[in-house]
Each structure stands twice: as structure tokens, then as C-alpha cells.
PDB file of C-alpha atoms in Angstrom:
ATOM      1  CA  MET A   1     117.651  76.745 101.675  1.00  0.00           C
ATOM      2  CA  SER A   2     116.273  73.761  99.798  1.00  0.00           C
ATOM      3  CA  ASP A   3     113.046  73.951  97.787  1.00  0.00           C
ATOM      4  CA  TYR A   4     111.535  71.417 100.154  1.00  0.00           C
ATOM      5  CA  LEU A   5     112.234  73.544 103.233  1.00  0.00           C
ATOM      6  CA  LEU A   6     111.057  76.739 101.528  1.00  0.00           C
ATOM      7  CA  TYR A   7     107.788  75.140 100.419  1.00  0.00           C
ATOM      8  CA  ARG A   8     107.180  73.670 103.880  1.00  0.00           C
ATOM      9  CA  LEU A   9     107.813  76.976 105.635  1.00  0.00           C
ATOM     10  CA  ALA A  10     105.692  78.879 103.108  1.00  0.00           C
ATOM     11  CA  GLY A  11     102.907  76.303 103.412  1.00  0.00           C
ATOM     12  CA  TRP A  12     102.773  76.681 107.189  1.00  0.00           C
ATOM     13  CA  THR A  13     102.869  80.469 107.009  1.00  0.00           C
ATOM     14  CA  GLY A  14     100.060  80.349 104.449  1.00  0.00           C
ATOM     15  CA  LEU A  15      97.930  78.170 106.702  1.00  0.00           C
ATOM     16  CA  THR A  16      98.559  80.532 109.598  1.00  0.00           C
ATOM     17  CA  GLY A  17      97.838  83.619 107.479  1.00  0.00           C
ATOM     18  CA  ALA A  18      94.589  82.123 106.155  1.00  0.00           C
ATOM     19  CA  ILE A  19      93.409  81.311 109.678  1.00  0.00           C
ATOM     20  CA  LEU A  20      94.206  84.886 110.749  1.00  0.00           C
ATOM     21  CA  ILE A  21      92.189  86.200 107.776  1.00  0.00           C
ATOM     22  CA  VAL A  22      89.175  84.149 108.888  1.00  0.00           C
ATOM     23  CA  ILE A  23      89.561  85.445 112.448  1.00  0.00           C
ATOM     24  CA  ALA A  24      89.697  89.037 111.150  1.00  0.00           C
ATOM     25  CA  ALA A  25      86.578  88.472 109.030  1.00  0.00           C
ATOM     26  CA  ALA A  26      84.757  86.931 112.003  1.00  0.00           C
ATOM     27  CA  ARG A  27      85.681  89.926 114.163  1.00  0.00           C
ATOM     28  CA  ARG A  28      84.459  92.383 111.524  1.00  0.00           C
ATOM     29  CA  ALA A  29      81.227  90.399 111.182  1.00  0.00           C
ATOM     30  CA  GLY A  30      80.660  90.576 114.949  1.00  0.00           C
ATOM     31  CA  LEU A  31      81.194  86.851 115.502  1.00  0.00           C
ATOM     32  CA  LEU A  32      84.277  87.502 117.636  1.00  0.00           C
ATOM     33  CA  PRO A  33      84.717  90.285 120.179  1.00  0.00           C
ATOM     34  CA  GLU A  34      86.502  93.544 119.383  1.00  0.00           C
ATOM     35  CA  THR A  35      89.582  93.255 121.580  1.00  0.00           C
ATOM     36  CA  GLU A  36      93.180  94.375 121.341  1.00  0.00           C
ATOM     37  CA  LEU A  37      94.123  90.772 120.545  1.00  0.00           C
ATOM     38  CA  THR A  38      91.612  90.336 117.723  1.00  0.00           C
ATOM     39  CA  HIS A  39      92.738  93.649 116.245  1.00  0.00           C
ATOM     40  CA  ALA A  40      96.411  92.733 116.611  1.00  0.00           C
ATOM     41  CA  LEU A  41      95.886  89.521 114.619  1.00  0.00           C
ATOM     42  CA  ALA A  42      94.768  91.338 111.456  1.00  0.00           C
ATOM     43  CA  PRO A  43      98.045  92.890 110.191  1.00  0.00           C
ATOM     44  CA  PRO A  44     100.231  89.746 110.323  1.00  0.00           C
ATOM     45  CA  ALA A  45      97.880  87.852 107.977  1.00  0.00           C
ATOM     46  CA  SER A  46      98.920  89.763 104.861  1.00  0.00           C
ATOM     47  CA  ALA A  47     102.579  89.815 105.946  1.00  0.00           C
ATOM     48  CA  LEU A  48     102.618  86.015 106.320  1.00  0.00           C
ATOM     49  CA  LEU A  49     101.087  85.563 102.876  1.00  0.00           C
ATOM     50  CA  LEU A  50     104.064  87.352 101.298  1.00  0.00           C
ATOM     51  CA  LEU A  51     106.258  84.275 101.888  1.00  0.00           C
ATOM     52  CA  THR A  52     103.511  81.937 100.681  1.00  0.00           C
ATOM     53  CA  LEU A  53     103.000  83.954  97.502  1.00  0.00           C
ATOM     54  CA  THR A  54     106.751  83.926  96.853  1.00  0.00           C
ATOM     55  CA  ALA A  55     106.911  80.131  97.140  1.00  0.00           C
ATOM     56  CA  LEU A  56     103.824  79.731  94.926  1.00  0.00           C
ATOM     57  CA  TYR A  57     105.557  81.816  92.280  1.00  0.00           C
ATOM     58  CA  LEU A  58     108.896  80.012  92.595  1.00  0.00           C
ATOM     59  CA  CYS A  59     107.377  76.539  92.240  1.00  0.00           C
ATOM     60  CA  GLN A  60     105.930  77.492  88.848  1.00  0.00           C
ATOM     61  CA  ARG A  61     108.085  80.388  87.620  1.00  0.00           C
ATOM     62  CA  ALA A  62     109.178  78.801  84.319  1.00  0.00           C
ATOM     63  CA  PRO A  63     105.744  77.700  83.069  1.00  0.00           C
ATOM     64  CA  ALA A  64     104.071  80.837  84.474  1.00  0.00           C
ATOM     65  CA  GLY A  65     106.358  82.990  82.324  1.00  0.00           C
ATOM     66  CA  ARG A  66     106.365  86.759  82.204  1.00  0.00           C
ATOM     67  CA  LEU A  67     102.664  86.951  83.010  1.00  0.00           C
ATOM     68  CA  GLY A  68     103.375  85.017  86.199  1.00  0.00           C
ATOM     69  CA  LEU A  69     106.209  87.378  87.097  1.00  0.00           C
ATOM     70  CA  ALA A  70     104.009  90.433  86.493  1.00  0.00           C
ATOM     71  CA  GLY A  71     101.189  88.916  88.538  1.00  0.00           C
ATOM     72  CA  PHE A  72     103.585  87.969  91.330  1.00  0.00           C
ATOM     73  CA  VAL A  73     105.097  91.460  91.508  1.00  0.00           C
ATOM     74  CA  LEU A  74     101.711  93.233  91.497  1.00  0.00           C
ATOM     75  CA  ASN A  75     100.216  90.746  93.964  1.00  0.00           C
ATOM     76  CA  HIS A  76     103.254  91.149  96.232  1.00  0.00           C
ATOM     77  CA  LEU A  77     103.061  94.948  96.083  1.00  0.00           C
ATOM     78  CA  GLY A  78      99.324  94.808  96.790  1.00  0.00           C
ATOM     79  CA  LEU A  79      99.792  92.517  99.791  1.00  0.00           C
ATOM     80  CA  SER A  80     102.554  94.783 101.095  1.00  0.00           C
ATOM     81  CA  GLY A  81     100.228  97.767 100.769  1.00  0.00           C
ATOM     82  CA  LEU A  82      97.444  95.874 102.534  1.00  0.00           C
ATOM     83  CA  PHE A  83      99.834  95.083 105.370  1.00  0.00           C
ATOM     84  CA  ALA A  84     100.577  98.811 105.710  1.00  0.00           C
ATOM     85  CA  ILE A  85      96.855  99.636 105.692  1.00  0.00           C
ATOM     86  CA  GLU A  86      96.055  96.938 108.245  1.00  0.00           C
ATOM     87  CA  PHE A  87      98.914  98.086 110.450  1.00  0.00           C
ATOM     88  CA  LEU A  88      97.809 101.705 110.304  1.00  0.00           C
ATOM     89  CA  THR A  89      94.135 101.005 110.909  1.00  0.00           C
ATOM     90  CA  HIS A  90      94.674  98.452 113.697  1.00  0.00           C
ATOM     91  CA  ALA A  91      97.965  99.062 115.444  1.00  0.00           C
ATOM     92  CA  LEU A  92      97.709 102.832 115.392  1.00  0.00           C
ATOM     93  CA  ARG A  93      93.933 103.187 115.656  1.00  0.00           C
ATOM     94  CA  SER A  94      94.244 104.914 119.014  1.00  0.00           C
ATOM     95  CA  VAL A  95      96.210 107.672 117.264  1.00  0.00           C
ATOM     96  CA  ASN A  96      93.421 107.920 114.666  1.00  0.00           C
ATOM     97  CA  ILE A  97      95.713 107.554 111.668  1.00  0.00           C
ATOM     98  CA  ALA A  98      94.056 106.073 108.627  1.00  0.00           C
ATOM     99  CA  PRO A  99      95.322 105.796 105.066  1.00  0.00           C
ATOM    100  CA  GLY A 100      93.823 108.235 102.619  1.00  0.00           C
ATOM    101  CA  ARG A 101      91.318 107.078 100.035  1.00  0.00           C
ATOM    102  CA  PRO A 102      93.696 107.613  97.075  1.00  0.00           C
ATOM    103  CA  TYR A 103      96.343 105.447  98.767  1.00  0.00           C
ATOM    104  CA  PHE A 104      93.847 102.666  99.399  1.00  0.00           C
ATOM    105  CA  LEU A 105      92.583 102.894  95.818  1.00  0.00           C
ATOM    106  CA  VAL A 106      96.112 102.461  94.435  1.00  0.00           C
ATOM    107  CA  VAL A 107      96.732  99.503  96.745  1.00  0.00           C
ATOM    108  CA  ALA A 108      93.364  97.930  95.894  1.00  0.00           C
ATOM    109  CA  VAL A 109      93.852  98.241  92.126  1.00  0.00           C
ATOM    110  CA  THR A 110      97.418  96.924  92.375  1.00  0.00           C
ATOM    111  CA  PHE A 111      96.305  93.984  94.496  1.00  0.00           C
ATOM    112  CA  LEU A 112      93.328  93.200  92.246  1.00  0.00           C
ATOM    113  CA  ALA A 113      95.487  93.288  89.106  1.00  0.00           C
ATOM    114  CA  GLY A 114      98.091  91.115  90.815  1.00  0.00           C
ATOM    115  CA  VAL A 115      95.559  88.542  91.973  1.00  0.00           C
ATOM    116  CA  LEU A 116      93.986  88.283  88.513  1.00  0.00           C
ATOM    117  CA  LEU A 117      97.277  88.151  86.589  1.00  0.00           C
ATOM    118  CA  PHE A 118      98.859  85.698  89.021  1.00  0.00           C
ATOM    119  CA  THR A 119      95.792  83.449  88.865  1.00  0.00           C
ATOM    120  CA  ALA A 120      95.697  83.562  85.050  1.00  0.00           C
ATOM    121  CA  ALA A 121      99.392  82.707  84.809  1.00  0.00           C
ATOM    122  CA  SER A 122      99.031  79.949  87.410  1.00  0.00           C
ATOM    123  CA  TRP A 123      96.043  78.501  85.555  1.00  0.00           C
ATOM    124  CA  ARG A 124      98.016  78.493  82.317  1.00  0.00           C
ATOM    125  CA  ALA A 125     101.061  76.942  84.022  1.00  0.00           C
ATOM    126  CA  GLY A 126      98.946  74.042  85.337  1.00  0.00           C
ATOM    127  CA  VAL A 127     101.119  73.456  88.415  1.00  0.00           C
ATOM    128  CA  LEU A 128      98.823  74.554  91.247  1.00  0.00           C
ATOM    129  CA  PRO A 129      95.352  73.105  91.963  1.00  0.00           C
ATOM    130  CA  ARG A 130      92.820  74.906  89.787  1.00  0.00           C
ATOM    131  CA  GLY A 131      90.034  74.729  92.344  1.00  0.00           C
ATOM    132  CA  ALA A 132      92.269  76.571  94.799  1.00  0.00           C
ATOM    133  CA  LEU A 133      93.048  79.185  92.146  1.00  0.00           C
ATOM    134  CA  ILE A 134      89.322  79.782  91.565  1.00  0.00           C
ATOM    135  CA  LEU A 135      88.762  80.331  95.298  1.00  0.00           C
ATOM    136  CA  TYR A 136      91.853  82.547  95.505  1.00  0.00           C
ATOM    137  CA  ALA A 137      90.847  84.746  92.556  1.00  0.00           C
ATOM    138  CA  THR A 138      87.162  84.972  93.432  1.00  0.00           C
ATOM    139  CA  GLY A 139      87.631  85.662  97.114  1.00  0.00           C
ATOM    140  CA  LEU A 140      90.588  88.023  96.969  1.00  0.00           C
ATOM    141  CA  SER A 141      89.082  89.983  94.068  1.00  0.00           C
ATOM    142  CA  ALA A 142      86.042  90.702  96.244  1.00  0.00           C
ATOM    143  CA  ALA A 143      88.351  91.540  99.154  1.00  0.00           C
ATOM    144  CA  ALA A 144      90.360  93.938  96.972  1.00  0.00           C
ATOM    145  CA  LEU A 145      87.137  95.832  96.259  1.00  0.00           C
ATOM    146  CA  ARG A 146      86.652  96.421  99.992  1.00  0.00           C
ATOM    147  CA  ASN A 147      85.465 100.028  99.692  1.00  0.00           C
ATOM    148  CA  SER A 148      83.362  99.384  96.576  1.00  0.00           C
ATOM    149  CA  VAL A 149      81.246  96.422  97.665  1.00  0.00           C
ATOM    150  CA  PRO A 150      78.876  95.850 100.590  1.00  0.00           C
ATOM    151  CA  GLU A 151      80.520  94.619 103.803  1.00  0.00           C
ATOM    152  CA  PRO A 152      79.045  91.070 103.524  1.00  0.00           C
ATOM    153  CA  VAL A 153      80.556  90.697 100.023  1.00  0.00           C
ATOM    154  CA  TYR A 154      83.934  91.868 101.308  1.00  0.00           C
ATOM    155  CA  LEU A 155      83.833  89.536 104.327  1.00  0.00           C
ATOM    156  CA  THR A 156      82.677  86.577 102.233  1.00  0.00           C
ATOM    157  CA  GLY A 157      85.512  87.349  99.828  1.00  0.00           C
ATOM    158  CA  LEU A 158      88.002  87.228 102.687  1.00  0.00           C
ATOM    159  CA  VAL A 159      86.753  83.817 103.793  1.00  0.00           C
ATOM    160  CA  VAL A 160      86.644  82.391 100.236  1.00  0.00           C
ATOM    161  CA  GLY A 161      90.110  83.819  99.517  1.00  0.00           C
ATOM    162  CA  ALA A 162      91.378  82.309 102.782  1.00  0.00           C
ATOM    163  CA  ALA A 163      90.021  78.926 101.667  1.00  0.00           C
ATOM    164  CA  GLY A 164      91.993  79.282  98.436  1.00  0.00           C
ATOM    165  CA  VAL A 165      95.129  80.211 100.383  1.00  0.00           C
ATOM    166  CA  LEU A 166      94.608  77.196 102.678  1.00  0.00           C
ATOM    167  CA  TRP A 167      94.327  74.866  99.691  1.00  0.00           C
ATOM    168  CA  LEU A 168      97.364  76.397  97.951  1.00  0.00           C
ATOM    169  CA  SER A 169      99.317  76.158 101.215  1.00  0.00           C
ATOM    170  CA  LEU A 170      98.437  72.482 101.520  1.00  0.00           C
ATOM    171  CA  ALA A 171      99.682  72.015  97.947  1.00  0.00           C
ATOM    172  CA  LEU A 172     103.015  73.541  99.013  1.00  0.00           C
ATOM    173  CA  LEU A 173     103.160  71.235 102.032  1.00  0.00           C
ATOM    174  CA  ARG A 174     102.554  68.173  99.837  1.00  0.00           C
ATOM    175  CA  THR A 175     105.391  68.910  97.462  1.00  0.00           C
ATOM    176  CA  THR A 176     108.974  67.859  97.973  1.00  0.00           C
ATOM    177  CA  GLY A 177     110.226  70.449  95.514  1.00  0.00           C
ATOM    178  CA  GLY A 178     111.600  69.673  92.123  1.00  0.00           C
ATOM    179  CA  SER A 179     110.283  70.552  88.708  1.00  0.00           C
ATOM    180  CA  PRO A 180     106.901  72.187  88.096  1.00  0.00           C
ATOM    181  CA  ALA A 181     105.743  68.948  86.412  1.00  0.00           C
ATOM    182  CA  LYS A 182     106.627  66.968  89.545  1.00  0.00           C
ATOM    183  CA  ILE A 183     104.811  69.509  91.756  1.00  0.00           C
ATOM    184  CA  ALA A 184     101.746  69.413  89.481  1.00  0.00           C
ATOM    185  CA  ALA A 185     101.735  65.601  89.556  1.00  0.00           C
ATOM    186  CA  ALA A 186     101.908  65.593  93.384  1.00  0.00           C
ATOM    187  CA  ASN A 187      98.966  68.020  93.544  1.00  0.00           C
ATOM    188  CA  ARG A 188      96.904  65.968  91.080  1.00  0.00           C
ATOM    189  CA  ALA A 189      97.638  62.761  93.008  1.00  0.00           C
ATOM    190  CA  SER A 190      96.468  64.308  96.273  1.00  0.00           C
ATOM    191  CA  VAL A 191      93.084  65.225  94.737  1.00  0.00           C
ATOM    192  CA  ALA A 192      92.517  61.750  93.255  1.00  0.00           C
TER     193      ALA A 192
END
């Protein structure tokens, strides 16, 4: 698979995942009805973002260095854990299975560390749009603290994080692949 095709596919999955995150936040806030459909849309959001995160890492892996790799791995593990939590709490809610608090704490800390490390490495690499990275880090950090912050903070974090994912996904869609410098230049040109 070419870089171009990977980045396009990952960009579209990121856009889709971000929209699903906003729908989930709207449902939790009472802006959308609680239906089987609105519940079923929650788990795929984090699963879709796994491909987007992978492409974001690959397009900057050399300049992001070991910090970028560590952030990618932790972020990926955290998203995978969130997918499991979302699946258990939504798909199997009629069975009344919910992840235990220690499990969620491990997933939340892993995800938070991954988001922060990945954002720091991405900022240092200078390939991805920095405004998008600020939204990503701010929003998803609040979302990672789901059980430690008030519900409005968590839901706002989801929406802000989704905005960051949307912007990063658009950056992937704008690129044709190539070197990190070429990707960074394409992202800077699109902002100007």
C-alpha cells in the first residue's frame, strides 16, 4: 500500500471516528436520544482512530523519534482499551457487564500518557498542525480523566478532542505522502 493510499484511508477513518465521538457525546449530554443505534455508534469511534493514529505516527516517525514511538504505543494501547470498555458498556449493557474500576484506571492512565507523549513528540517533530495537536491533547486528556472530572468536562473534552482528530485527519487527506518535511510543508500551505 502506498503512503498516499494509507494516509487517505486513515484520514477518512479519522473523520468518521471524530463524527462518531461527537454523536456519542451528544447522546450522553441528552442532545440525541438513547437508542440502540446511538449506543452502537460509540464503540467503533475508538477502533477507527487506531488506523488514523498509526498513519499520524508513520508520517512523522523519524523526526518524532523514540518519544514518538513511546507515545504512539501508549496511545494505541489506550485507544484499544477504550474500545474494549466502550464495547462492554454499550454492546453488552443488557447483560450488565461493566469493566472494573482498576481496569478503567489502567486504561485511562495509559491513554493519558500516550496522548501527552504523542503530542509532545509530534510538536517537536513539527510535521502535524500544532493547533490540531493542542486540541487533541487538551480534549483527549480531559476525556481520559472520565471518572475523575465532572461529566460536562468529560463531554467537552470529547468534542474538543474530536475537533483535533478532524483537523489531523484533514492534514492526512491533504498529504500525498513523502518525507515528513514535505508533509509539514503541505500542512503549512493549507493553513496560509
